[in-house]
Amino acid sequence: MKITLLDPGVERDPYPLYRTLREGFPLVHDEMLGAWLLSRYADVRAALGDVRLGSAAVGPSPAYRRLLEPALRTAAERTAHVLARRMAGRREVDLVAEFSDWLPAAAAVAALGLPWEEAVQVREWCRTGSARSGGCHPELGGLLRPHVTRRRAHPGTDLLSVLCAARVDGQPLSDETVTALAGTLLTGGGEATARALASFLANLLDHPAQLDLVRARPGLIPGAWAESLRRDPPTPVVLRRASAPVALGGATLPAGAVVACLIGSAGRDPFRFADPDRYDIFRADPAHLAFGAGRHFCPATTLAGLAAECGLRALLDAMPGLRWAPGFRPAPRGLMARAPRLLLVRPR
Ligand code: HEM
C-alpha cells in the first residue's frame, strides 16, 4: 500500500489516515510528498524539539514582545467589538468572512495606527498564504517604510511610534528592525491565527453547553482555546529538514531527509489523550503541539491567544443568542492549513 498525505479525501478528513499511520506506520516515507511522516505524539514532540531538524524562521524576541503585547490587546479588544457589533443585528452571518478572517490583520493594522485601507491589503496577503508562519510578505517593507519615516518625524501614540521611539539594551531600533517587527505582526501568523479562531468558534458552537459555561465564566477561555488547538490545529503539518542523521520513530534518517511532523495526528493520539476526538474544555492537560515545541516554539502564543480571547468575548457580548444557523454544519478543509471556510450563525 502506498501511503500519502496527498490522497484525494485526506484534505477533507485526514483523521482516518492519521489513525492508520499511528497504529501501523509511525515513521513512513511519503514518496509523493517527498517527506517522512511522523504521526505519534511522542515522536512529533521529539522531532519538533530536535536541533538537527532545522527551521529558518525568525521571530520577535521576548524584549520586543513586551513592547507589542499591551498595544495589541487594546487594539484587538476594540477591533473585535467593532466587527462583532457590525454583525449583531443581522439575521444570519458568516463568522469566517466577517470576523475570524479579519480580526488578526485588522487588530494589527489598528495597533500600528495604519490607515484602514491597508487592512484590506494585509488581509489579502494573509489569506493568499503568501506570508508563511513567522515570515513577512516581501511587499510589506514598501507599505511600511513611508509610515516609519513619518513616525520618526512626527511621533504619535500608536505602536509604530512606540517601536520607533523604543530602546532595547539601550539602543534605538533601526528602521529595518521596526519594519521587520511590524511586518511580522501584520502577516507573520495572521493566517494561522484566523484559522485557529474559526476552529475555536466552531468547536464552541458545536458544544452549546460548554459555550454557555465559557460565557458565564470567561476565565475558562484559555483552556477552551488550548483544547481547540489540540483537537484542530490550524497548521497540522510542520515540515523540517535534517541537518545531520537523526534517530526518530525507531529508525535513523539521513542528513537532508525531510520530516513531516503531523501535529494534527499527535493531538489525537489516544496514547497521550483520553477520548482524543472529543472537545472538552476541562481536559486536565491539553499539552498540545499546535505551537510547535523546543527551539522553534512559536514566539507569538500570547498574541494569538489575545485574538482568541478578545474575539470570543466581543462576539458573546454582542450576540446573546449566538448559535448555528438552522441545518448548518461546519466542514473543515485543508491539509497543511486547516479550518472551516464557512461558519453560518444566527447572532440573536
Ligand atoms: C494560532 C496561531 C498560531 C499558530 C498555531 C502558530 C504555529 C506555529 C508553529 C507550529 C511554529 C513552529 C514551526 C516549526 O517548528 O518549524 C511556529 C513558529 C513561529 N511562529 Fe507561530 N503560530 C501562530 C501565530 C503566530 C503569530 C501571530 C506570529 C507573529 C506575530 C507567529 C510567528 C511565528 C514565528 C516567527 C515562528 C518561528 C519561530 C522559530 O523558528 O524560532 N506565529 N508557529
mmCIF file of C-alpha atoms and ligand atoms in Angstrom:
data_model
loop_
_atom_site.group_PDB
_atom_site.id
_atom_site.type_symbol
_atom_site.label_atom_id
_atom_site.label_comp_id
_atom_site.label_asym_id
_atom_site.label_seq_id
_atom_site.Cartn_x
_atom_site.Cartn_y
_atom_site.Cartn_z
ATOM 1 C CA MET A 1 0.000 0.000 0.000
ATOM 2 C CA LYS A 2 1.350 3.449 -0.955
ATOM 3 C CA ILE A 3 0.718 5.925 1.829
ATOM 4 C CA THR A 4 0.481 9.609 1.003
ATOM 5 C CA LEU A 5 -0.997 12.704 2.568
ATOM 6 C CA LEU A 6 -1.791 13.829 -0.974
ATOM 7 C CA ASP A 7 -4.510 11.175 -1.479
ATOM 8 C CA PRO A 8 -7.818 12.713 -2.510
ATOM 9 C CA GLY A 9 -10.051 12.878 0.546
ATOM 10 C CA VAL A 10 -7.239 13.441 3.069
ATOM 11 C CA GLU A 11 -7.610 17.188 2.656
ATOM 12 C CA ARG A 12 -11.269 16.879 3.708
ATOM 13 C CA ASP A 13 -10.725 14.330 6.500
ATOM 14 C CA PRO A 14 -7.152 13.371 7.422
ATOM 15 C CA TYR A 15 -8.092 11.582 10.659
ATOM 16 C CA PRO A 16 -8.572 8.026 9.313
ATOM 17 C CA LEU A 17 -5.139 8.215 7.654
ATOM 18 C CA TYR A 18 -3.593 9.661 10.824
ATOM 19 C CA ARG A 19 -5.010 6.687 12.765
ATOM 20 C CA THR A 20 -3.624 4.176 10.238
ATOM 21 C CA LEU A 21 -0.231 5.860 10.462
ATOM 22 C CA ARG A 22 -0.117 5.949 14.270
ATOM 23 C CA GLU A 23 -1.230 2.331 14.583
ATOM 24 C CA GLY A 24 0.840 0.697 11.829
ATOM 25 C CA PHE A 25 3.321 3.108 10.240
ATOM 26 C CA PRO A 26 4.700 5.501 12.875
ATOM 27 C CA LEU A 27 7.511 6.507 10.515
ATOM 28 C CA VAL A 28 6.933 6.034 6.801
ATOM 29 C CA HIS A 29 8.212 7.709 3.655
ATOM 30 C CA ASP A 30 5.573 9.563 1.656
ATOM 31 C CA GLU A 31 7.013 9.445 -1.854
ATOM 32 C CA MET A 32 4.557 11.876 -3.394
ATOM 33 C CA LEU A 33 5.138 14.461 -0.667
ATOM 34 C CA GLY A 34 8.865 13.695 -0.546
ATOM 35 C CA ALA A 35 8.870 13.551 3.252
ATOM 36 C CA TRP A 36 8.949 11.117 6.185
ATOM 37 C CA LEU A 37 5.616 11.125 8.027
ATOM 38 C CA LEU A 38 5.781 11.153 11.808
ATOM 39 C CA SER A 39 2.408 10.700 13.490
ATOM 40 C CA ARG A 40 2.676 9.662 17.182
ATOM 41 C CA TYR A 41 2.572 12.379 19.855
ATOM 42 C CA ALA A 42 5.868 11.395 21.489
ATOM 43 C CA ASP A 43 7.728 11.214 18.147
ATOM 44 C CA VAL A 44 6.290 14.501 16.850
ATOM 45 C CA ARG A 45 7.210 16.237 20.102
ATOM 46 C CA ALA A 46 10.754 14.858 19.974
ATOM 47 C CA ALA A 47 11.172 15.879 16.318
ATOM 48 C CA LEU A 48 9.896 19.434 16.849
ATOM 49 C CA GLY A 49 12.389 19.886 19.676
ATOM 50 C CA ASP A 50 15.357 18.295 17.852
ATOM 51 C CA VAL A 51 18.004 20.870 16.954
ATOM 52 C CA ARG A 52 19.138 18.751 13.995
ATOM 53 C CA LEU A 53 15.762 19.354 12.360
ATOM 54 C CA GLY A 54 16.056 22.950 11.252
ATOM 55 C CA SER A 55 13.568 25.702 10.542
ATOM 56 C CA ALA A 56 14.579 29.051 9.055
ATOM 57 C CA ALA A 57 12.013 31.430 10.501
ATOM 58 C CA VAL A 58 12.941 34.273 12.848
ATOM 59 C CA GLY A 59 10.526 35.913 15.242
ATOM 60 C CA PRO A 60 10.185 38.687 17.789
ATOM 61 C CA SER A 61 12.365 38.149 20.873
ATOM 62 C CA PRO A 62 10.876 38.463 24.407
ATOM 63 C CA ALA A 63 12.132 42.059 24.709
ATOM 64 C CA TYR A 64 10.204 43.052 21.589
ATOM 65 C CA ARG A 65 7.154 41.055 22.597
ATOM 66 C CA ARG A 66 6.842 43.129 25.775
ATOM 67 C CA LEU A 67 6.594 46.206 23.539
ATOM 68 C CA LEU A 68 3.969 44.674 21.273
ATOM 69 C CA GLU A 69 1.531 42.980 23.610
ATOM 70 C CA PRO A 70 -0.164 45.849 25.539
ATOM 71 C CA ALA A 71 -0.918 47.825 22.345
ATOM 72 C CA LEU A 72 -2.150 44.724 20.610
ATOM 73 C CA ARG A 73 -4.522 43.814 23.437
ATOM 74 C CA THR A 74 -6.226 47.220 23.313
ATOM 75 C CA ALA A 75 -6.443 47.111 19.516
ATOM 76 C CA ALA A 76 -7.733 43.514 19.471
ATOM 77 C CA GLU A 77 -10.460 44.378 22.006
ATOM 78 C CA ARG A 78 -11.616 47.439 20.074
ATOM 79 C CA THR A 79 -11.431 45.803 16.658
ATOM 80 C CA ALA A 80 -13.266 42.688 17.836
ATOM 81 C CA HIS A 81 -16.074 44.808 19.284
ATOM 82 C CA VAL A 82 -16.426 46.867 16.091
ATOM 83 C CA LEU A 83 -16.555 43.725 13.930
ATOM 84 C CA ALA A 84 -18.964 41.933 16.290
ATOM 85 C CA ARG A 85 -21.346 44.873 16.645
ATOM 86 C CA ARG A 86 -21.480 45.301 12.857
ATOM 87 C CA MET A 87 -22.997 41.807 12.568
ATOM 88 C CA ALA A 88 -25.096 41.734 15.726
ATOM 89 C CA GLY A 89 -28.406 42.993 14.285
ATOM 90 C CA ARG A 90 -28.375 40.716 11.232
ATOM 91 C CA ARG A 91 -30.447 37.571 10.836
ATOM 92 C CA GLU A 92 -27.642 35.305 9.627
ATOM 93 C CA VAL A 93 -23.896 35.886 9.167
ATOM 94 C CA ASP A 94 -20.735 34.007 8.178
ATOM 95 C CA LEU A 95 -18.278 34.401 11.040
ATOM 96 C CA VAL A 96 -15.340 33.479 8.781
ATOM 97 C CA ALA A 97 -15.895 36.138 6.103
ATOM 98 C CA GLU A 98 -16.959 38.838 8.550
ATOM 99 C CA PHE A 99 -14.976 38.090 11.680
ATOM 100 C CA SER A 100 -12.257 35.457 12.048
ATOM 101 C CA ASP A 101 -10.613 36.210 8.687
ATOM 102 C CA TRP A 102 -10.445 39.903 9.580
ATOM 103 C CA LEU A 103 -9.648 40.122 13.251
ATOM 104 C CA PRO A 104 -5.887 39.313 13.359
ATOM 105 C CA ALA A 105 -4.911 41.563 10.431
ATOM 106 C CA ALA A 106 -7.321 44.372 11.369
ATOM 107 C CA ALA A 107 -6.160 44.358 15.015
ATOM 108 C CA ALA A 108 -2.507 44.595 13.950
ATOM 109 C CA VAL A 109 -3.286 47.420 11.500
ATOM 110 C CA ALA A 110 -5.209 49.284 14.229
ATOM 111 C CA ALA A 111 -2.448 48.770 16.814
ATOM 112 C CA LEU A 112 0.194 50.125 14.452
ATOM 113 C CA GLY A 113 -2.003 53.132 13.639
ATOM 114 C CA LEU A 114 -2.100 52.402 9.894
ATOM 115 C CA PRO A 115 -4.993 53.506 7.677
ATOM 116 C CA TRP A 116 -7.910 51.067 7.430
ATOM 117 C CA GLU A 117 -7.486 50.580 3.667
ATOM 118 C CA GLU A 118 -4.230 48.843 4.478
ATOM 119 C CA ALA A 119 -6.105 46.203 6.487
ATOM 120 C CA VAL A 120 -7.660 45.093 3.197
ATOM 121 C CA GLN A 121 -4.253 44.607 1.558
ATOM 122 C CA VAL A 122 -2.768 42.901 4.608
ATOM 123 C CA ARG A 123 -5.746 40.572 4.933
ATOM 124 C CA GLU A 124 -5.373 39.626 1.273
ATOM 125 C CA TRP A 125 -1.682 38.776 1.785
ATOM 126 C CA CYS A 126 -2.612 36.690 4.823
ATOM 127 C CA ARG A 127 -5.455 34.945 3.004
ATOM 128 C CA THR A 128 -3.426 34.021 -0.050
ATOM 129 C CA GLY A 129 -0.911 32.463 2.311
ATOM 130 C CA SER A 130 1.920 34.472 0.805
ATOM 131 C CA ALA A 131 3.337 35.027 4.281
ATOM 132 C CA ARG A 132 4.492 31.788 5.900
ATOM 133 C CA SER A 133 4.301 31.276 9.653
ATOM 134 C CA GLY A 134 6.702 33.789 11.136
ATOM 135 C CA GLY A 135 7.731 35.361 7.835
ATOM 136 C CA CYS A 136 6.915 38.730 6.293
ATOM 137 C CA HIS A 137 5.385 39.371 2.905
ATOM 138 C CA PRO A 138 8.088 40.883 0.617
ATOM 139 C CA GLU A 139 5.931 43.889 -0.303
ATOM 140 C CA LEU A 140 5.283 44.807 3.322
ATOM 141 C CA GLY A 141 8.542 46.738 3.516
ATOM 142 C CA GLY A 142 7.276 49.074 0.785
ATOM 143 C CA LEU A 143 3.939 49.517 2.538
ATOM 144 C CA LEU A 144 5.512 50.244 5.925
ATOM 145 C CA ARG A 145 8.553 52.361 5.082
ATOM 146 C CA PRO A 146 6.731 55.707 4.492
ATOM 147 C CA HIS A 147 4.822 55.235 7.760
ATOM 148 C CA VAL A 148 8.073 54.590 9.672
ATOM 149 C CA THR A 149 9.650 57.735 8.185
ATOM 150 C CA ARG A 150 6.582 59.782 9.151
ATOM 151 C CA ARG A 151 6.555 58.414 12.749
ATOM 152 C CA ARG A 152 10.258 59.232 13.157
ATOM 153 C CA ALA A 153 9.471 62.868 12.209
ATOM 154 C CA HIS A 154 6.082 63.163 13.956
ATOM 155 C CA PRO A 155 5.663 60.538 16.686
ATOM 156 C CA GLY A 156 2.144 59.668 17.818
ATOM 157 C CA THR A 157 0.825 57.230 20.400
ATOM 158 C CA ASP A 158 0.380 54.186 18.129
ATOM 159 C CA LEU A 159 2.531 51.064 18.267
ATOM 160 C CA LEU A 160 4.591 52.069 15.246
ATOM 161 C CA SER A 161 5.564 55.297 17.062
ATOM 162 C CA VAL A 162 6.315 53.266 20.207
ATOM 163 C CA LEU A 163 8.620 50.984 18.212
ATOM 164 C CA CYS A 164 10.339 53.971 16.573
ATOM 165 C CA ALA A 165 10.994 55.523 19.996
ATOM 166 C CA ALA A 166 11.861 52.264 21.798
ATOM 167 C CA ARG A 167 15.274 51.292 23.111
ATOM 168 C CA VAL A 168 16.274 47.680 23.580
ATOM 169 C CA ASP A 169 19.521 47.122 25.521
ATOM 170 C CA GLY A 170 19.981 50.922 25.433
ATOM 171 C CA GLN A 171 19.934 51.053 21.619
ATOM 172 C CA PRO A 172 17.194 52.522 19.396
ATOM 173 C CA LEU A 173 15.679 50.143 16.857
ATOM 174 C CA SER A 174 16.808 50.582 13.260
ATOM 175 C CA ASP A 175 14.241 51.204 10.501
ATOM 176 C CA GLU A 176 14.830 47.620 9.337
ATOM 177 C CA THR A 177 14.053 46.190 12.793
ATOM 178 C CA VAL A 178 10.920 48.345 13.180
ATOM 179 C CA THR A 179 9.730 47.316 9.706
ATOM 180 C CA ALA A 180 10.504 43.639 10.329
ATOM 181 C CA LEU A 181 8.676 43.634 13.688
ATOM 182 C CA ALA A 182 5.653 45.462 12.306
ATOM 183 C CA GLY A 183 5.693 43.177 9.263
ATOM 184 C CA THR A 184 5.771 40.030 11.406
ATOM 185 C CA LEU A 185 2.893 41.407 13.421
ATOM 186 C CA LEU A 186 0.881 42.173 10.292
ATOM 187 C CA THR A 187 1.270 38.954 8.360
ATOM 188 C CA GLY A 188 3.581 36.600 10.297
ATOM 189 C CA GLY A 189 0.923 34.452 11.910
ATOM 190 C CA GLY A 190 -2.278 36.239 10.956
ATOM 191 C CA GLU A 191 -3.432 33.466 8.692
ATOM 192 C CA ALA A 192 -2.780 30.731 11.276
ATOM 193 C CA THR A 193 -4.498 32.820 13.938
ATOM 194 C CA ALA A 194 -7.520 33.405 11.682
ATOM 195 C CA ARG A 195 -7.855 29.664 11.013
ATOM 196 C CA ALA A 196 -7.394 28.779 14.678
ATOM 197 C CA LEU A 197 -10.065 31.306 15.637
ATOM 198 C CA ALA A 198 -12.508 29.806 13.104
ATOM 199 C CA SER A 199 -11.950 26.292 14.505
ATOM 200 C CA PHE A 200 -12.268 27.611 18.072
ATOM 201 C CA LEU A 201 -15.629 29.212 17.320
ATOM 202 C CA ALA A 202 -16.773 26.046 15.520
ATOM 203 C CA ASN A 203 -15.841 23.842 18.485
ATOM 204 C CA LEU A 204 -17.719 26.043 20.941
ATOM 205 C CA LEU A 205 -20.786 26.411 18.701
ATOM 206 C CA ASP A 206 -20.798 22.619 18.318
ATOM 207 C CA HIS A 207 -20.902 22.305 22.121
ATOM 208 C CA PRO A 208 -23.514 24.815 23.338
ATOM 209 C CA ALA A 209 -23.295 23.653 26.968
ATOM 210 C CA GLN A 210 -19.542 24.387 27.001
ATOM 211 C CA LEU A 211 -20.193 27.695 25.201
ATOM 212 C CA ASP A 212 -22.671 28.659 27.963
ATOM 213 C CA LEU A 213 -20.057 27.818 30.600
ATOM 214 C CA VAL A 214 -17.446 29.961 28.879
ATOM 215 C CA ARG A 215 -19.972 32.801 28.580
ATOM 216 C CA ALA A 216 -20.673 32.624 32.313
ATOM 217 C CA ARG A 217 -17.013 32.144 33.318
ATOM 218 C CA PRO A 218 -14.610 33.923 30.910
ATOM 219 C CA GLY A 219 -11.724 32.532 32.983
ATOM 220 C CA LEU A 220 -12.371 29.270 31.110
ATOM 221 C CA ILE A 221 -11.453 30.821 27.743
ATOM 222 C CA PRO A 222 -7.696 29.992 27.773
ATOM 223 C CA GLY A 223 -8.409 26.300 28.461
ATOM 224 C CA ALA A 224 -11.114 26.205 25.800
ATOM 225 C CA TRP A 225 -8.675 27.791 23.292
ATOM 226 C CA ALA A 226 -5.880 25.333 24.141
ATOM 227 C CA GLU A 227 -8.261 22.411 23.750
ATOM 228 C CA SER A 228 -9.346 23.658 20.328
ATOM 229 C CA LEU A 229 -5.693 23.999 19.266
ATOM 230 C CA ARG A 230 -5.078 20.404 20.357
ATOM 231 C CA ARG A 231 -8.096 18.990 18.559
ATOM 232 C CA ASP A 232 -7.988 21.197 15.454
ATOM 233 C CA PRO A 233 -4.593 22.835 14.956
ATOM 234 C CA PRO A 234 -4.571 25.418 12.145
ATOM 235 C CA THR A 235 -1.159 24.226 10.915
ATOM 236 C CA PRO A 236 -1.460 20.439 11.203
ATOM 237 C CA VAL A 237 1.772 19.638 9.331
ATOM 238 C CA VAL A 238 5.182 21.206 10.022
ATOM 239 C CA LEU A 239 7.986 20.299 7.624
ATOM 240 C CA ARG A 240 11.579 20.098 8.849
ATOM 241 C CA ARG A 241 14.838 19.086 7.151
ATOM 242 C CA ALA A 242 17.529 17.026 8.947
ATOM 243 C CA SER A 243 20.934 18.742 9.035
ATOM 244 C CA ALA A 244 22.557 15.511 10.347
ATOM 245 C CA PRO A 245 21.465 11.875 10.715
ATOM 246 C CA VAL A 246 18.665 11.689 13.267
ATOM 247 C CA ALA A 247 17.024 8.747 15.096
ATOM 248 C CA LEU A 248 13.245 9.066 15.054
ATOM 249 C CA GLY A 249 10.282 6.709 15.345
ATOM 250 C CA GLY A 250 12.521 3.626 15.516
ATOM 251 C CA ALA A 251 14.777 4.387 12.513
ATOM 252 C CA THR A 252 17.682 6.655 11.639
ATOM 253 C CA LEU A 253 17.016 9.177 8.905
ATOM 254 C CA PRO A 254 19.930 10.515 6.841
ATOM 255 C CA ALA A 255 21.021 14.153 6.712
ATOM 256 C CA GLY A 256 18.859 16.002 4.202
ATOM 257 C CA ALA A 257 15.731 13.944 4.937
ATOM 258 C CA VAL A 258 12.528 15.978 5.083
ATOM 259 C CA VAL A 259 10.285 15.134 8.039
ATOM 260 C CA ALA A 260 6.587 15.982 8.157
ATOM 261 C CA CYS A 261 5.644 16.401 11.822
ATOM 262 C CA LEU A 262 1.927 15.589 11.868
ATOM 263 C CA ILE A 263 0.784 17.884 14.669
ATOM 264 C CA GLY A 264 -2.854 17.149 13.766
ATOM 265 C CA SER A 265 -2.266 13.438 14.337
ATOM 266 C CA ALA A 266 -0.261 13.973 17.539
ATOM 267 C CA GLY A 267 -3.178 15.906 19.038
ATOM 268 C CA ARG A 268 -5.481 12.926 18.501
ATOM 269 C CA ASP A 269 -3.056 10.260 19.755
ATOM 270 C CA PRO A 270 -5.053 8.069 22.192
ATOM 271 C CA PHE A 271 -1.823 7.113 23.993
ATOM 272 C CA ARG A 272 -1.495 10.745 25.008
ATOM 273 C CA PHE A 273 -5.124 11.962 25.206
ATOM 274 C CA ALA A 274 -8.108 10.012 26.505
ATOM 275 C CA ASP A 275 -11.018 10.058 24.021
ATOM 276 C CA PRO A 276 -8.979 12.331 21.749
ATOM 277 C CA ASP A 277 -11.710 13.258 19.242
ATOM 278 C CA ARG A 278 -13.852 14.794 21.988
ATOM 279 C CA TYR A 279 -13.745 18.581 22.548
ATOM 280 C CA ASP A 280 -13.530 19.072 26.306
ATOM 281 C CA ILE A 281 -12.621 22.451 27.773
ATOM 282 C CA PHE A 282 -11.937 20.765 31.121
ATOM 283 C CA ARG A 283 -9.254 18.415 29.781
ATOM 284 C CA ALA A 284 -6.710 18.324 32.570
ATOM 285 C CA ASP A 285 -3.558 18.548 30.464
ATOM 286 C CA PRO A 286 -4.069 19.787 26.886
ATOM 287 C CA ALA A 287 -0.254 19.964 26.267
ATOM 288 C CA HIS A 288 -0.913 20.431 22.566
ATOM 289 C CA LEU A 289 1.813 20.818 19.940
ATOM 290 C CA ALA A 290 -0.059 23.352 17.788
ATOM 291 C CA PHE A 291 2.629 25.982 18.501
ATOM 292 C CA GLY A 292 5.482 23.521 17.991
ATOM 293 C CA ALA A 293 7.954 22.599 20.721
ATOM 294 C CA GLY A 294 11.562 23.274 21.724
ATOM 295 C CA ARG A 295 13.814 25.767 19.993
ATOM 296 C CA HIS A 296 11.342 26.821 17.288
ATOM 297 C CA PHE A 297 8.343 27.070 19.616
ATOM 298 C CA CYS A 298 6.073 29.817 18.283
ATOM 299 C CA PRO A 299 7.100 33.155 19.859
ATOM 300 C CA ALA A 300 3.617 34.623 19.415
ATOM 301 C CA THR A 301 1.382 32.361 21.501
ATOM 302 C CA THR A 302 0.248 35.301 23.659
ATOM 303 C CA LEU A 303 -0.554 37.410 20.596
ATOM 304 C CA ALA A 304 -2.580 34.582 19.077
ATOM 305 C CA GLY A 305 -4.353 33.995 22.408
ATOM 306 C CA LEU A 306 -5.288 37.682 22.546
ATOM 307 C CA ALA A 307 -7.151 37.425 19.250
ATOM 308 C CA ALA A 308 -8.988 34.343 20.525
ATOM 309 C CA GLU A 309 -9.908 35.807 23.886
ATOM 310 C CA CYS A 310 -10.859 39.299 22.683
ATOM 311 C CA GLY A 311 -12.659 37.846 19.667
ATOM 312 C CA LEU A 312 -14.794 35.417 21.635
ATOM 313 C CA ARG A 313 -15.632 37.921 24.376
ATOM 314 C CA ALA A 314 -16.731 40.513 21.792
ATOM 315 C CA LEU A 315 -18.952 38.011 19.978
ATOM 316 C CA LEU A 316 -20.557 36.811 23.195
ATOM 317 C CA ASP A 317 -21.179 40.413 24.340
ATOM 318 C CA ALA A 318 -22.721 41.473 21.031
ATOM 319 C CA MET A 319 -24.630 38.248 20.329
ATOM 320 C CA PRO A 320 -26.530 36.863 23.314
ATOM 321 C CA GLY A 321 -28.270 34.202 21.194
ATOM 322 C CA LEU A 322 -25.237 33.089 19.155
ATOM 323 C CA ARG A 323 -25.848 29.637 17.600
ATOM 324 C CA TRP A 324 -25.530 27.793 14.301
ATOM 325 C CA ALA A 325 -27.893 28.791 11.504
ATOM 326 C CA PRO A 326 -30.570 26.076 11.170
ATOM 327 C CA GLY A 327 -29.199 22.975 9.445
ATOM 328 C CA PHE A 328 -25.654 24.336 9.210
ATOM 329 C CA ARG A 329 -22.674 22.054 9.882
ATOM 330 C CA PRO A 330 -19.071 23.307 9.685
ATOM 331 C CA ALA A 331 -16.806 21.454 7.241
ATOM 332 C CA PRO A 332 -13.111 21.974 7.995
ATOM 333 C CA ARG A 333 -10.813 21.579 4.993
ATOM 334 C CA GLY A 334 -7.096 21.674 4.272
ATOM 335 C CA LEU A 335 -4.056 19.514 4.793
ATOM 336 C CA MET A 336 -1.207 21.929 5.574
ATOM 337 C CA ALA A 337 -3.543 24.779 6.588
ATOM 338 C CA ARG A 338 -6.825 23.563 8.055
ATOM 339 C CA ALA A 339 -10.034 25.311 9.190
ATOM 340 C CA PRO A 340 -13.733 25.632 8.378
ATOM 341 C CA ARG A 341 -14.195 28.079 5.481
ATOM 342 C CA LEU A 342 -17.787 28.966 6.393
ATOM 343 C CA LEU A 343 -19.418 29.448 9.811
ATOM 344 C CA LEU A 344 -23.075 30.374 9.306
ATOM 345 C CA VAL A 345 -24.649 31.581 12.543
ATOM 346 C CA ARG A 346 -27.724 33.293 13.925
ATOM 347 C CA PRO A 347 -26.498 36.193 16.102
ATOM 348 C CA ARG A 348 -29.782 36.647 18.035
HETATM 349 C C1 HEM B 1 -2.858 30.285 16.474
HETATM 350 C C2 HEM B 1 -1.897 30.913 15.804
HETATM 351 C C3 HEM B 1 -0.545 30.333 15.526
HETATM 352 C C4 HEM B 1 -0.153 29.028 15.414
HETATM 353 C C5 HEM B 1 -0.993 27.774 15.553
HETATM 354 C C6 HEM B 1 1.277 29.041 15.151
HETATM 355 C C7 HEM B 1 2.033 27.878 14.998
HETATM 356 C C8 HEM B 1 3.413 27.861 14.900
HETATM 357 C C9 HEM B 1 4.215 26.645 14.821
HETATM 358 C C10 HEM B 1 3.683 25.216 14.797
HETATM 359 C C11 HEM B 1 5.507 27.020 14.772
HETATM 360 C C12 HEM B 1 6.728 26.088 14.771
HETATM 361 C C13 HEM B 1 7.210 25.819 13.384
HETATM 362 C C14 HEM B 1 8.380 24.828 13.392
HETATM 363 O O1 HEM B 1 8.559 24.116 14.394
HETATM 364 O O2 HEM B 1 9.093 24.783 12.411
HETATM 365 C C15 HEM B 1 5.536 28.470 14.769
HETATM 366 C C16 HEM B 1 6.672 29.228 14.697
HETATM 367 C C17 HEM B 1 6.660 30.585 14.544
HETATM 368 N N1 HEM B 1 5.559 31.427 14.632
HETATM 369 FE FE1 HEM B 1 3.661 30.890 15.013
HETATM 370 N N2 HEM B 1 1.726 30.329 15.125
HETATM 371 C C18 HEM B 1 0.647 31.157 15.336
HETATM 372 C C19 HEM B 1 0.650 32.540 15.393
HETATM 373 C C20 HEM B 1 1.766 33.299 15.157
HETATM 374 C C21 HEM B 1 1.777 34.746 15.119
HETATM 375 C C22 HEM B 1 0.558 35.640 15.389
HETATM 376 C C23 HEM B 1 3.064 35.120 14.804
HETATM 377 C C24 HEM B 1 3.666 36.500 14.644
HETATM 378 C C25 HEM B 1 3.149 37.616 15.055
HETATM 379 C C26 HEM B 1 3.870 33.907 14.693
HETATM 380 C C27 HEM B 1 5.219 33.872 14.452
HETATM 381 C C28 HEM B 1 5.987 32.722 14.447
HETATM 382 C C29 HEM B 1 7.432 32.700 14.238
HETATM 383 C C30 HEM B 1 8.320 33.908 13.991
HETATM 384 C C31 HEM B 1 7.850 31.354 14.297
HETATM 385 C C32 HEM B 1 9.271 30.791 14.141
HETATM 386 C C33 HEM B 1 9.920 30.539 15.477
HETATM 387 C C34 HEM B 1 11.302 29.898 15.326
HETATM 388 O O3 HEM B 1 11.553 29.188 14.358
HETATM 389 O O4 HEM B 1 12.116 30.105 16.218
HETATM 390 N N3 HEM B 1 3.035 32.830 14.909
HETATM 391 N N4 HEM B 1 4.235 28.955 14.872
#
